[in-house]
Tab-separated table of C-alpha atoms in Angstrom:
chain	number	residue	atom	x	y	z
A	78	UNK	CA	130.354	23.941	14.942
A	79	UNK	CA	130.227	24.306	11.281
A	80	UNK	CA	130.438	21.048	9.113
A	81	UNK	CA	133.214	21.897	6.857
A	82	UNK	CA	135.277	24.184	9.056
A	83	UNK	CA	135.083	20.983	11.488
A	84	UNK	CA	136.709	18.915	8.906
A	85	UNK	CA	139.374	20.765	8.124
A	86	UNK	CA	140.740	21.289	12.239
A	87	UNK	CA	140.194	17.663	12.190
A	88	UNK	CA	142.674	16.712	9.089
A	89	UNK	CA	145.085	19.869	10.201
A	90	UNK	CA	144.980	18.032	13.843
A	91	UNK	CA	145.745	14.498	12.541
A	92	UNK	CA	148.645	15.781	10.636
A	93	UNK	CA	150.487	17.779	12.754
A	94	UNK	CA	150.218	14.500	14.951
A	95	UNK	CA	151.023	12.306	12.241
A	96	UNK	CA	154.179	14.668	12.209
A	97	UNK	CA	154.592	13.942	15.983
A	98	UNK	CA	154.589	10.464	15.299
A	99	UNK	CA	156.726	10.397	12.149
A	100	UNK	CA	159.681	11.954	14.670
A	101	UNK	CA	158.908	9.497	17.801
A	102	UNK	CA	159.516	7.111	15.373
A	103	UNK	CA	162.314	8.249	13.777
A	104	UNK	CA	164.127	8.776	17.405
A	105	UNK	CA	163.614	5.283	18.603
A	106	UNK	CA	164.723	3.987	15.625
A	107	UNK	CA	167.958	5.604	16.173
A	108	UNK	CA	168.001	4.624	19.468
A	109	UNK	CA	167.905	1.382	19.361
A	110	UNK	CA	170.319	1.112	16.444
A	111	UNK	CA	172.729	3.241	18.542
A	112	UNK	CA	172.235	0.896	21.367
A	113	UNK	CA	172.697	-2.216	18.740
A	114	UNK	CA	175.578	-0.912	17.353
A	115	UNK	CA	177.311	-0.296	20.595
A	116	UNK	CA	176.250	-3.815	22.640
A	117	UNK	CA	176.396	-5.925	19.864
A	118	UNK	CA	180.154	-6.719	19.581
A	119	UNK	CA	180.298	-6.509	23.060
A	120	UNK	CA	177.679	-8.738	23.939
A	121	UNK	CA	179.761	-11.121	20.748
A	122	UNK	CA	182.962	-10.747	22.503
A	123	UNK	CA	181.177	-11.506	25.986
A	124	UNK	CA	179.288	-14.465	24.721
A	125	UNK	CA	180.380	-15.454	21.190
A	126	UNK	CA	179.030	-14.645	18.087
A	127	UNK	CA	177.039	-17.406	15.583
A	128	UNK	CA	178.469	-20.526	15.231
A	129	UNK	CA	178.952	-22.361	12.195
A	130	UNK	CA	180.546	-25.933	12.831
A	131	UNK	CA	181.913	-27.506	9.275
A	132	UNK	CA	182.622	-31.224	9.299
A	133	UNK	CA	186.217	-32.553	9.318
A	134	UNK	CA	188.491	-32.203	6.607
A	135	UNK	CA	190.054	-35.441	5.482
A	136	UNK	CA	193.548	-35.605	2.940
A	137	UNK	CA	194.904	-38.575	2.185
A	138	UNK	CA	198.809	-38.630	1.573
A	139	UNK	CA	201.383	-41.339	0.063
A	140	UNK	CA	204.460	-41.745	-1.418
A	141	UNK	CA	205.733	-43.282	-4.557
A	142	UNK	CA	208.975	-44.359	-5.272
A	143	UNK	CA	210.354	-44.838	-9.022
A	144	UNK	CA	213.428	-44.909	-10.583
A	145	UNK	CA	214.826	-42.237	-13.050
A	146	UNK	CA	218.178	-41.914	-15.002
A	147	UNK	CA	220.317	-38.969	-14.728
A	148	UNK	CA	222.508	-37.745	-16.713
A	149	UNK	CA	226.119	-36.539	-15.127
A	150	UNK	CA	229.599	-35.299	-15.805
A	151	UNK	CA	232.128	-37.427	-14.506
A	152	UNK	CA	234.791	-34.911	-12.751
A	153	UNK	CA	237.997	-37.044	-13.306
A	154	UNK	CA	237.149	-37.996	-16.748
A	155	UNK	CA	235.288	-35.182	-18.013
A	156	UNK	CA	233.184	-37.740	-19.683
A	157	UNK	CA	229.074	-37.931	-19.364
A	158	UNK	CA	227.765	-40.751	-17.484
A	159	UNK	CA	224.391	-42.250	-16.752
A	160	UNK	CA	223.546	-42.546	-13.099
A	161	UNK	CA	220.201	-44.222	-11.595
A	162	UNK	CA	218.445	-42.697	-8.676
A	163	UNK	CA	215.888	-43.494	-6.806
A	164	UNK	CA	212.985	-40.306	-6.466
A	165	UNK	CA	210.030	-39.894	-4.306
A	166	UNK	CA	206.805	-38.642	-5.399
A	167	UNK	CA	204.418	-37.543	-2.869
A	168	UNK	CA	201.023	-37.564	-3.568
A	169	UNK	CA	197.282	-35.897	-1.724
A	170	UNK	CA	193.808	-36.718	-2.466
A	171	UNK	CA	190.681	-35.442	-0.580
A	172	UNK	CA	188.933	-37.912	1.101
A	173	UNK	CA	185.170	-38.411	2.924
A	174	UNK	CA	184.271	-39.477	5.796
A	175	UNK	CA	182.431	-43.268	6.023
A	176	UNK	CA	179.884	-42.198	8.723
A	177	UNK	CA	179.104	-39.342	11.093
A	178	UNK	CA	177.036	-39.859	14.118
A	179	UNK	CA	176.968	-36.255	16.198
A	180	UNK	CA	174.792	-35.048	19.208
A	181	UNK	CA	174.069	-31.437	19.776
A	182	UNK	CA	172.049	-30.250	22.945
A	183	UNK	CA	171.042	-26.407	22.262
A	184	UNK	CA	170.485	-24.215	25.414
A	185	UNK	CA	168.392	-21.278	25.045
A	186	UNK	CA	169.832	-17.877	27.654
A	187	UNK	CA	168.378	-15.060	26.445
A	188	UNK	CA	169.656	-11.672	27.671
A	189	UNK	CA	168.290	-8.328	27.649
A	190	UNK	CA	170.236	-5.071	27.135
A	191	UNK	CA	168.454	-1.232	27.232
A	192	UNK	CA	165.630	-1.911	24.044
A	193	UNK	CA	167.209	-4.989	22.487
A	194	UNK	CA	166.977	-8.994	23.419
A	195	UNK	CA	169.847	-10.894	22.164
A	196	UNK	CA	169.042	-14.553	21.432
A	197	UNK	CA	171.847	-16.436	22.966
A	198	UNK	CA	172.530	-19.962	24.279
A	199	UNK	CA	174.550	-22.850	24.745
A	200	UNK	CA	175.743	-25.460	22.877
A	201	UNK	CA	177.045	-29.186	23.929
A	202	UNK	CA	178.909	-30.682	20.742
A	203	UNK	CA	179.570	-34.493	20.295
A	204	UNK	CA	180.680	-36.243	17.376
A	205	UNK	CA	182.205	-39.665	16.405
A	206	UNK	CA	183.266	-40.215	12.682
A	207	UNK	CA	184.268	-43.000	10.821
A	208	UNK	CA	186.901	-43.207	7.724
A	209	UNK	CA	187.519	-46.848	6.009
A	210	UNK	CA	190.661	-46.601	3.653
A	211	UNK	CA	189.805	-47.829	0.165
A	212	UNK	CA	192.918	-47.052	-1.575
A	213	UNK	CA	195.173	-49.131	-2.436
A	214	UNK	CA	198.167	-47.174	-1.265
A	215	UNK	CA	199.520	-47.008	2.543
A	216	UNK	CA	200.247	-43.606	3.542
A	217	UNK	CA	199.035	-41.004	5.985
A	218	UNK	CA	195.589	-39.458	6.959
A	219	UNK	CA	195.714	-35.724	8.116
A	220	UNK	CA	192.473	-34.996	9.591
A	221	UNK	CA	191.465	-31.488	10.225
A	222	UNK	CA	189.000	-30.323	12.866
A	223	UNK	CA	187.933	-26.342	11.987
A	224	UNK	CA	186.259	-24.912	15.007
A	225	UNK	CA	183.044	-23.051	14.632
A	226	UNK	CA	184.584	-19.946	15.763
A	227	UNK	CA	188.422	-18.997	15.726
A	228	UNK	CA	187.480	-16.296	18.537
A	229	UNK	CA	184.859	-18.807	20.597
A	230	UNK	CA	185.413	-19.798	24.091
A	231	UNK	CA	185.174	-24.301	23.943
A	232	UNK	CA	185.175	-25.863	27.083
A	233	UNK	CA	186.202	-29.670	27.759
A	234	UNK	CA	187.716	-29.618	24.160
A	235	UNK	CA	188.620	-33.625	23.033
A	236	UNK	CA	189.543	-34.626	20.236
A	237	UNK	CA	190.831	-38.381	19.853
A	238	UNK	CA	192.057	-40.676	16.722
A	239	UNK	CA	191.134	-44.060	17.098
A	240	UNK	CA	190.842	-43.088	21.100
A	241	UNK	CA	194.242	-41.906	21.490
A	242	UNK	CA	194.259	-38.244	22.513
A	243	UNK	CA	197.341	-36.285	21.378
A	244	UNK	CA	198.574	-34.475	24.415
A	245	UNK	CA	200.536	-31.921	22.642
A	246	UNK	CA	197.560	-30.938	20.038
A	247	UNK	CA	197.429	-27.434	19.683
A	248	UNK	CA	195.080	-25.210	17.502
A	249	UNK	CA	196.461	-23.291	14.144
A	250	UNK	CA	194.731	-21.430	12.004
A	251	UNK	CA	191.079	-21.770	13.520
A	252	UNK	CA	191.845	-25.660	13.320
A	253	UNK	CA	193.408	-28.659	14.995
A	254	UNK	CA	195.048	-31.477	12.717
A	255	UNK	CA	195.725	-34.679	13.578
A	256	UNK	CA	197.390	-37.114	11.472
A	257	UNK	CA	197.354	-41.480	11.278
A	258	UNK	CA	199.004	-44.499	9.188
A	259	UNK	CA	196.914	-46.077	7.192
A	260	UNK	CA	196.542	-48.888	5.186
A	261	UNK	CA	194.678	-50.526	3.231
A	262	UNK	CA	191.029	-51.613	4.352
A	263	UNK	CA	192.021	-49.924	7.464
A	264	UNK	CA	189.541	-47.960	9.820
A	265	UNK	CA	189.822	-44.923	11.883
A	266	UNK	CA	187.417	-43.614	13.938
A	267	UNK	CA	187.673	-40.030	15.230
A	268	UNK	CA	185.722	-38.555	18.474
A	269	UNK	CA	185.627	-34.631	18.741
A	270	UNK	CA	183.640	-32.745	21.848
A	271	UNK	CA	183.382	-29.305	23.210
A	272	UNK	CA	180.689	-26.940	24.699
A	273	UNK	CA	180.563	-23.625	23.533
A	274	UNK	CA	178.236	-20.340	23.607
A	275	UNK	CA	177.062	-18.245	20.665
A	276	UNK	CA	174.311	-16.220	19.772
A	277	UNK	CA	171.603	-16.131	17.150
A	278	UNK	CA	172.453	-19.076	14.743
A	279	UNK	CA	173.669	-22.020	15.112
A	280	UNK	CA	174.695	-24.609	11.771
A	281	UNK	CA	176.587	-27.677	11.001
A	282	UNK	CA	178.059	-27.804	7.108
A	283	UNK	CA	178.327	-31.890	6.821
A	284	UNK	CA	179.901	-31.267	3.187
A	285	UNK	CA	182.176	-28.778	1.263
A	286	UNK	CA	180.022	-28.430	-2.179
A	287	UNK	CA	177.082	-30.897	-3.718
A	288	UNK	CA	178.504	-33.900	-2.629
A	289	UNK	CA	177.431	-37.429	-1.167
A	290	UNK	CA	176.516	-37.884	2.584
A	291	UNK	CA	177.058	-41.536	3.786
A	292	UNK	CA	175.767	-42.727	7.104
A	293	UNK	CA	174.775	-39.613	8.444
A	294	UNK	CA	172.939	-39.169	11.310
A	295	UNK	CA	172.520	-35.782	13.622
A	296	UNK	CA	170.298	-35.347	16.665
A	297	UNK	CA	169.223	-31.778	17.854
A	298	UNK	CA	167.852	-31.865	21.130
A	299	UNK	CA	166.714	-28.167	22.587
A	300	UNK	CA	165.159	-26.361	25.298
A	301	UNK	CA	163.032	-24.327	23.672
A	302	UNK	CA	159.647	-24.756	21.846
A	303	UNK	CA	160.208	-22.048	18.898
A	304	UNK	CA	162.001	-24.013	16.130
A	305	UNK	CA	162.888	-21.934	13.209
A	306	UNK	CA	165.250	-23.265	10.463
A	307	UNK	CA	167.997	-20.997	8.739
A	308	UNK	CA	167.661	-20.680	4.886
A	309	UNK	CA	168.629	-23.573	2.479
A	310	UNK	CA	168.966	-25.977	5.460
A	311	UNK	CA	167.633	-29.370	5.332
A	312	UNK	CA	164.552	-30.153	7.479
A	313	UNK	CA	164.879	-32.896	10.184
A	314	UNK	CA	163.597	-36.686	9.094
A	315	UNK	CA	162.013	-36.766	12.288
A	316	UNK	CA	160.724	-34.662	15.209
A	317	UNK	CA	159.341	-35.251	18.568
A	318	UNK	CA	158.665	-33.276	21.973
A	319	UNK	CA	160.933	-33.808	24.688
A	320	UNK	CA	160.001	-31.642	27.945
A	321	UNK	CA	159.556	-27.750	26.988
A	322	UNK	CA	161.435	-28.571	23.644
A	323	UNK	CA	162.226	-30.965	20.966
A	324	UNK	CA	164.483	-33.522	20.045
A	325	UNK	CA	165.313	-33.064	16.189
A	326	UNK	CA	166.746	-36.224	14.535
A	327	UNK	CA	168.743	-36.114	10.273
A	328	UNK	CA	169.237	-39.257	9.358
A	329	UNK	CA	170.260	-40.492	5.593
A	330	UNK	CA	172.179	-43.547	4.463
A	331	UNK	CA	173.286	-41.800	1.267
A	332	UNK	CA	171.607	-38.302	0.238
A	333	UNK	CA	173.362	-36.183	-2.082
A	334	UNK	CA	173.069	-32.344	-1.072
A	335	UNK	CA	175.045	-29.576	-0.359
A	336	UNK	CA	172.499	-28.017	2.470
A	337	UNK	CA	173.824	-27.331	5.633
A	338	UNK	CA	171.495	-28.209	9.068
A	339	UNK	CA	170.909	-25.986	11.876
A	340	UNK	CA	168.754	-23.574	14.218
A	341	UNK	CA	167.444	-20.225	14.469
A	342	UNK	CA	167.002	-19.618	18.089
A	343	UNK	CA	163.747	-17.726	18.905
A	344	UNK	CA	163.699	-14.182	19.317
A	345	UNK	CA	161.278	-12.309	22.017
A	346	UNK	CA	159.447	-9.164	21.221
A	347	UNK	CA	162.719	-6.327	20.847
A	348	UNK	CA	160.986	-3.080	22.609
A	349	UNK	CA	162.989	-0.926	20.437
A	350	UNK	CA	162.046	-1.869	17.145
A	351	UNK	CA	158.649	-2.610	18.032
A	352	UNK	CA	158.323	0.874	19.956
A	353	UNK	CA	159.190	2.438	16.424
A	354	UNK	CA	157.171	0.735	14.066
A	355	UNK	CA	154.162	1.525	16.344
A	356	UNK	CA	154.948	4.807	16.331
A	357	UNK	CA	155.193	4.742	12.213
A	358	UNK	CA	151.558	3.164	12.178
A	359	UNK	CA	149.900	5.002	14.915
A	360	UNK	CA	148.498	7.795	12.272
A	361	UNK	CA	146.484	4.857	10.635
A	362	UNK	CA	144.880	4.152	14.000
A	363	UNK	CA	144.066	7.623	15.283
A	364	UNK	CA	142.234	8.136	11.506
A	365	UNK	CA	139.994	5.319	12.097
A	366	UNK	CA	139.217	6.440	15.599
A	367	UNK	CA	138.484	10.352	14.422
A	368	UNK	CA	136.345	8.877	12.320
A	369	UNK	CA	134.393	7.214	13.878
A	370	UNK	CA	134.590	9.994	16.375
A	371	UNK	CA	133.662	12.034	14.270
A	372	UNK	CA	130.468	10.708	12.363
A	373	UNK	CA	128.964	9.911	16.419
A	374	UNK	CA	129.195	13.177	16.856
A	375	UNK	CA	127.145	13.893	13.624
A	376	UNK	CA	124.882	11.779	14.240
A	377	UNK	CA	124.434	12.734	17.983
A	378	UNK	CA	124.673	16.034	17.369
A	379	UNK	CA	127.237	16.661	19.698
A	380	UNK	CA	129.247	19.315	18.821
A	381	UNK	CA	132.790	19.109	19.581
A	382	UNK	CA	135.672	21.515	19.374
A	383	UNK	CA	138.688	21.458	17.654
A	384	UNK	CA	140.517	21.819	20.892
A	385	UNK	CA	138.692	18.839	21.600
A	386	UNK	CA	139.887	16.500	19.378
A	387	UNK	CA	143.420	18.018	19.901
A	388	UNK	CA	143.231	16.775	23.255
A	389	UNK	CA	142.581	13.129	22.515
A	390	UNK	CA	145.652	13.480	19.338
A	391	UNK	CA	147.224	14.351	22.640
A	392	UNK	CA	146.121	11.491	24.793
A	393	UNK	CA	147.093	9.116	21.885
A	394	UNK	CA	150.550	10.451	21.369
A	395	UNK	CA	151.491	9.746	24.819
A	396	UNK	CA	150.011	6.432	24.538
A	397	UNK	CA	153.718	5.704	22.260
A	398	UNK	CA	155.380	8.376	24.278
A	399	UNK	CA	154.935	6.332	27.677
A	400	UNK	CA	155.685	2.985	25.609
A	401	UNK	CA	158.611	3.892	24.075
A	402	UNK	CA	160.361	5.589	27.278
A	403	UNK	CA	159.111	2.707	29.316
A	404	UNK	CA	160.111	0.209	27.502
A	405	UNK	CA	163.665	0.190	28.048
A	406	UNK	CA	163.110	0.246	32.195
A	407	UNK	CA	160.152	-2.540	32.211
A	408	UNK	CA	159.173	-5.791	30.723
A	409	UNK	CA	157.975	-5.090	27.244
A	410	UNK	CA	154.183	-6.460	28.572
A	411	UNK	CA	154.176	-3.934	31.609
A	412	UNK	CA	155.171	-0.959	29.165
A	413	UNK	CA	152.297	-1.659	26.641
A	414	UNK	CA	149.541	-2.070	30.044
A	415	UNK	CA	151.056	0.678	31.403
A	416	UNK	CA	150.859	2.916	27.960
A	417	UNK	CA	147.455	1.134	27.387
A	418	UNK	CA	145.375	2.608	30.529
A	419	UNK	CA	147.555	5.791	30.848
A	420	UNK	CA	145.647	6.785	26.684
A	421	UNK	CA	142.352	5.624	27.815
A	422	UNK	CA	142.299	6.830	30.626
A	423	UNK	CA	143.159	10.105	29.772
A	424	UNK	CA	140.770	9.926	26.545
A	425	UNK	CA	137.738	8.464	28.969
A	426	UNK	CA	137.998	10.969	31.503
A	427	UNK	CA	137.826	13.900	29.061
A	428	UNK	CA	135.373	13.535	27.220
A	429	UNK	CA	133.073	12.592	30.109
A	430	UNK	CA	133.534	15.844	31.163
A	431	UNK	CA	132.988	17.071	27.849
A	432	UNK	CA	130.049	14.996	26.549
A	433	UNK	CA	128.640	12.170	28.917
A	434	UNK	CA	129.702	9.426	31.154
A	435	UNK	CA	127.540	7.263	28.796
A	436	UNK	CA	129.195	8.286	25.507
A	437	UNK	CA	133.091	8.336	27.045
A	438	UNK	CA	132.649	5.106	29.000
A	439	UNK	CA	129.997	3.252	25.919
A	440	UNK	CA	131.513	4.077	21.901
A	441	UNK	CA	134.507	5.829	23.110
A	442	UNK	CA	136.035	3.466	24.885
A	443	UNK	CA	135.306	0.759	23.235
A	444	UNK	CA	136.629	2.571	20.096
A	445	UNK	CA	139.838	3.421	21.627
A	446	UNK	CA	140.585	-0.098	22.712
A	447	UNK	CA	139.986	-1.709	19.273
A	448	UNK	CA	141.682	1.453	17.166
A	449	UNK	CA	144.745	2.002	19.727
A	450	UNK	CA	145.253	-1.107	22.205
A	451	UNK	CA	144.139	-3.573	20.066
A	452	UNK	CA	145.574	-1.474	16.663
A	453	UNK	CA	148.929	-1.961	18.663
A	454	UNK	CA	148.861	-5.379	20.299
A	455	UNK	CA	149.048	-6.790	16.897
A	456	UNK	CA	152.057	-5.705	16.380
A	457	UNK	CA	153.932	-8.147	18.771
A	458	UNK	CA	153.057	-10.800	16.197
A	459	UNK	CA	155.576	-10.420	13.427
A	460	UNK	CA	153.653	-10.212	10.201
A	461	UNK	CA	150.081	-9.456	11.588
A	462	UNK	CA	150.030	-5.744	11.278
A	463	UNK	CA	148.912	-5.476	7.503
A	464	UNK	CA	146.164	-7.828	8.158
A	465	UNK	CA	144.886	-6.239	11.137
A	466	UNK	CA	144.991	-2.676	9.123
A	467	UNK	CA	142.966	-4.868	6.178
A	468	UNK	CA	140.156	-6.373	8.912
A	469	UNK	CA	139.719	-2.810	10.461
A	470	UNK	CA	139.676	-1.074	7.948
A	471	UNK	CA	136.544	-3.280	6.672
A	472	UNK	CA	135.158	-3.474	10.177
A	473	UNK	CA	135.093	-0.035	9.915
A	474	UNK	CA	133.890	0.700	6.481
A	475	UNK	CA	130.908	-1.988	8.277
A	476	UNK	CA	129.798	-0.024	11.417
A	477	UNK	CA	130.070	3.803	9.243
A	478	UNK	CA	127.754	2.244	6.492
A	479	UNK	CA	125.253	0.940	9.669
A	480	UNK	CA	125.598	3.600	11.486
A	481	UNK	CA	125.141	6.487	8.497
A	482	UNK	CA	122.886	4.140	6.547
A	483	UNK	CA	119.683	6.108	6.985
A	484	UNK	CA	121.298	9.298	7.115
A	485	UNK	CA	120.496	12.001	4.304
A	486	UNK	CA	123.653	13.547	3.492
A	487	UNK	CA	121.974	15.989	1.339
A	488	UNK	CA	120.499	17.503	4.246
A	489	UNK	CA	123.523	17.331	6.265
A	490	UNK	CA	125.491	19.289	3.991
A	491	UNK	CA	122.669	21.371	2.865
A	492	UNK	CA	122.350	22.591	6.713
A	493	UNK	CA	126.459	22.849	6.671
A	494	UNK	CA	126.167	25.850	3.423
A	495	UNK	CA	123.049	27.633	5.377
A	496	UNK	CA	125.299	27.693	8.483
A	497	UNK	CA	128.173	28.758	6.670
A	498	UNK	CA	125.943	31.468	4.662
A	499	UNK	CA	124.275	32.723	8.063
């Protein structure tokens, strides 16, 4: 087979498949965001959505009472008159809590719908606060507990002032307020508990704005070994391991911030998305492995066909074909085996038959698995891919120098223009 005619089946092949692949991709990205778009208010409504629990509000309120002259018409004399009244002026301040001492025990349920996991879990709240009254006034403290969710499901609610437990409490507005006498020097403690569900996130906003945190203290315990912080939250003072997960401790006497705390819960592999962005990258792999294709059969002098190659596009196409179809129906792992022998086998067998057991089961093979299996694989770890393309692309640029290295490409081509001439 002529040199340059050769060359040009082989890029015409590669980008017809490249095409191929472009649309695979293309479909199971739609797929999976039509199957996102449909489960993922359901599965919200189902289990809840992510939670978000802010610390209590606190308002102090009193009264003042002062004396003002008024000014009135007498209605039997007609005359103006000076009357003294007594007038109430009510007054609110915002106040903080003394200390907050809260236990959270995170429960890890993932679920799986079609292509997508959804990272969801459970979540045991307990909390005991602390308010001292410095002011100088008597009055009345309104304390406000927001829930996390206004649509969340919270089991074994309690909330209790000073341990009393208001048995006509009922939420409004996403919120349940309680409210206490005060006085001066006086301390109220407040205990709040639930257990709830959610899914993806879940954060606890200590503050409303920069402010100081007094007496804080937070432990995190969880089931899970993944730990993954959400953006601009502060990282735990302390950290140990505690069965398949950790226990995760914030503790500060007095820190000024105006960070939340919380958890990312871990995410497995979603089959959809990673279905599609193998299918985006698989003309990278199948170049490498026509190449090196390609120069063995230069330097073998083994002179395949066109059709040839075609077949093995072919083989490699349903390599993401079988994945991405699969996928859905199996465990992510059994899809990708499943995928992974279904290509090489099909790729091995060939060109046995077409060349040699030696050269199908020896270069071949050995090329497929590190191009395609291994080209793939990487892409289960999240940030990977563009340094697997980087060490391949150098391991390859390695064995084509060794293995062309003593070639004379003068000659090669020089024999490709007499053939072409003849």
């Amino acid at each position: 087979m002529r040199l340059f005619f050769r060359l040009f089946w082989l890029g015409l092949i590669w980008g017809i498949t490249s095409i191929g692949w472009l649309t695979l991709g293309g479909v199971m990205g739609e797929r999976t965001y039509a199957q996102e778009r449909a489960l993922d208010g359901k599965v919200a409504d189902l289990w809840g959505a992510a939670q978000q629990q802010q610390a209590p509000g606190m308002v102090f309120e009193w009264t003042v009472d002062r004396q003002v002259i008024e000014k009135v018409k007498d209605t039997e004399t007609g005359q103006v008159v000076e009357k003294q009244k007594t007038v109430t002026d009510t007054y609110t301040e915002s106040v903080h809590l003394a200390s907050s001492d809260i236990d959270v025990q995170i429960d890890l349920d993932q679920r799986r719908k079609g292509l997508l996991w959804f990272p969801l879990y459970d979540v045991s709240f307990q909390a005991a606060y602390t308010y001292t009254h410095r002011q100088p006034q008597s009055g009345e403290l309104m304390i406000a507990f927001p829930f996390p969710n206004t649509s969340g499901l919270y089991d074994d609610f309690r909330f209790a002032i000073d341990g009393a437990v208001d048995p006509n409490l009922q939420p409004q507005g996403g919120q349940v307020v309680g409210v206490v006498p005060v006085a001066p020097g006086q301390e109220v403690t407040v205990s709040v508990g639930y257990r709830s569900r959610g899914m993806g996130e879940w954060s606890y906003v200590p503050l409303d704005g920069v402010a100081a945190l007094n007496q804080f203290s937070l432990t995190m315990d969880t089931d899970f070994e993944d730990i993954d912080f959400p953006a601009y939250a502060l990282s735990p003072s302390g950290k140990e391991r505690q069965g398949e997960g950790w226990r995760l401790s914030w503790d500060f006497d007095r820190v000024i911030t105006g960070h939340s705390i919380g958890m990312v819960m871990p995410e497995r592999v979603q089959p959809g998305p990673l279905a599609e962005y193998m299918a985006f990258s698989a003309p990278i792999s199948l170049g490498f492995f026509f190449l090196i294709l390609f120069v063995l059969s230069v330097l073998r002098q083994i002179d395949l066909h066109p059709i040839n190659y075609m077949m093995v596009a072919g083989a490699f196409f349903a390599f993401h074909l079988l994945f991405g179809y699969s996928a859905d129906h199996l465990p992510v792992e059994a899809a990708f085996a499943l995928a992974s022998v279904a290509s090489v086998v099909l790729v091995v067998s060939y060109l046995r038959l077409v060349v040699s057991d030696r050269f199908a089961f020896g270069p071949v093979a050995a090329a497929q698995l590190i191009y395609l299996v291994g080209f793939s694989l990487a892409h289960f770890w999240e940030g990977y891919t563009g340094l697997t393309v980087t060490i391949l692309s150098v391991l390859t640029l390695f064995v084509l120098m060794q293995l062309t290295g003593h070639v004379n490409w003068e000659d090669e081509f020089r024999k490709a223009r007499h053939q072409i001439k003849s």
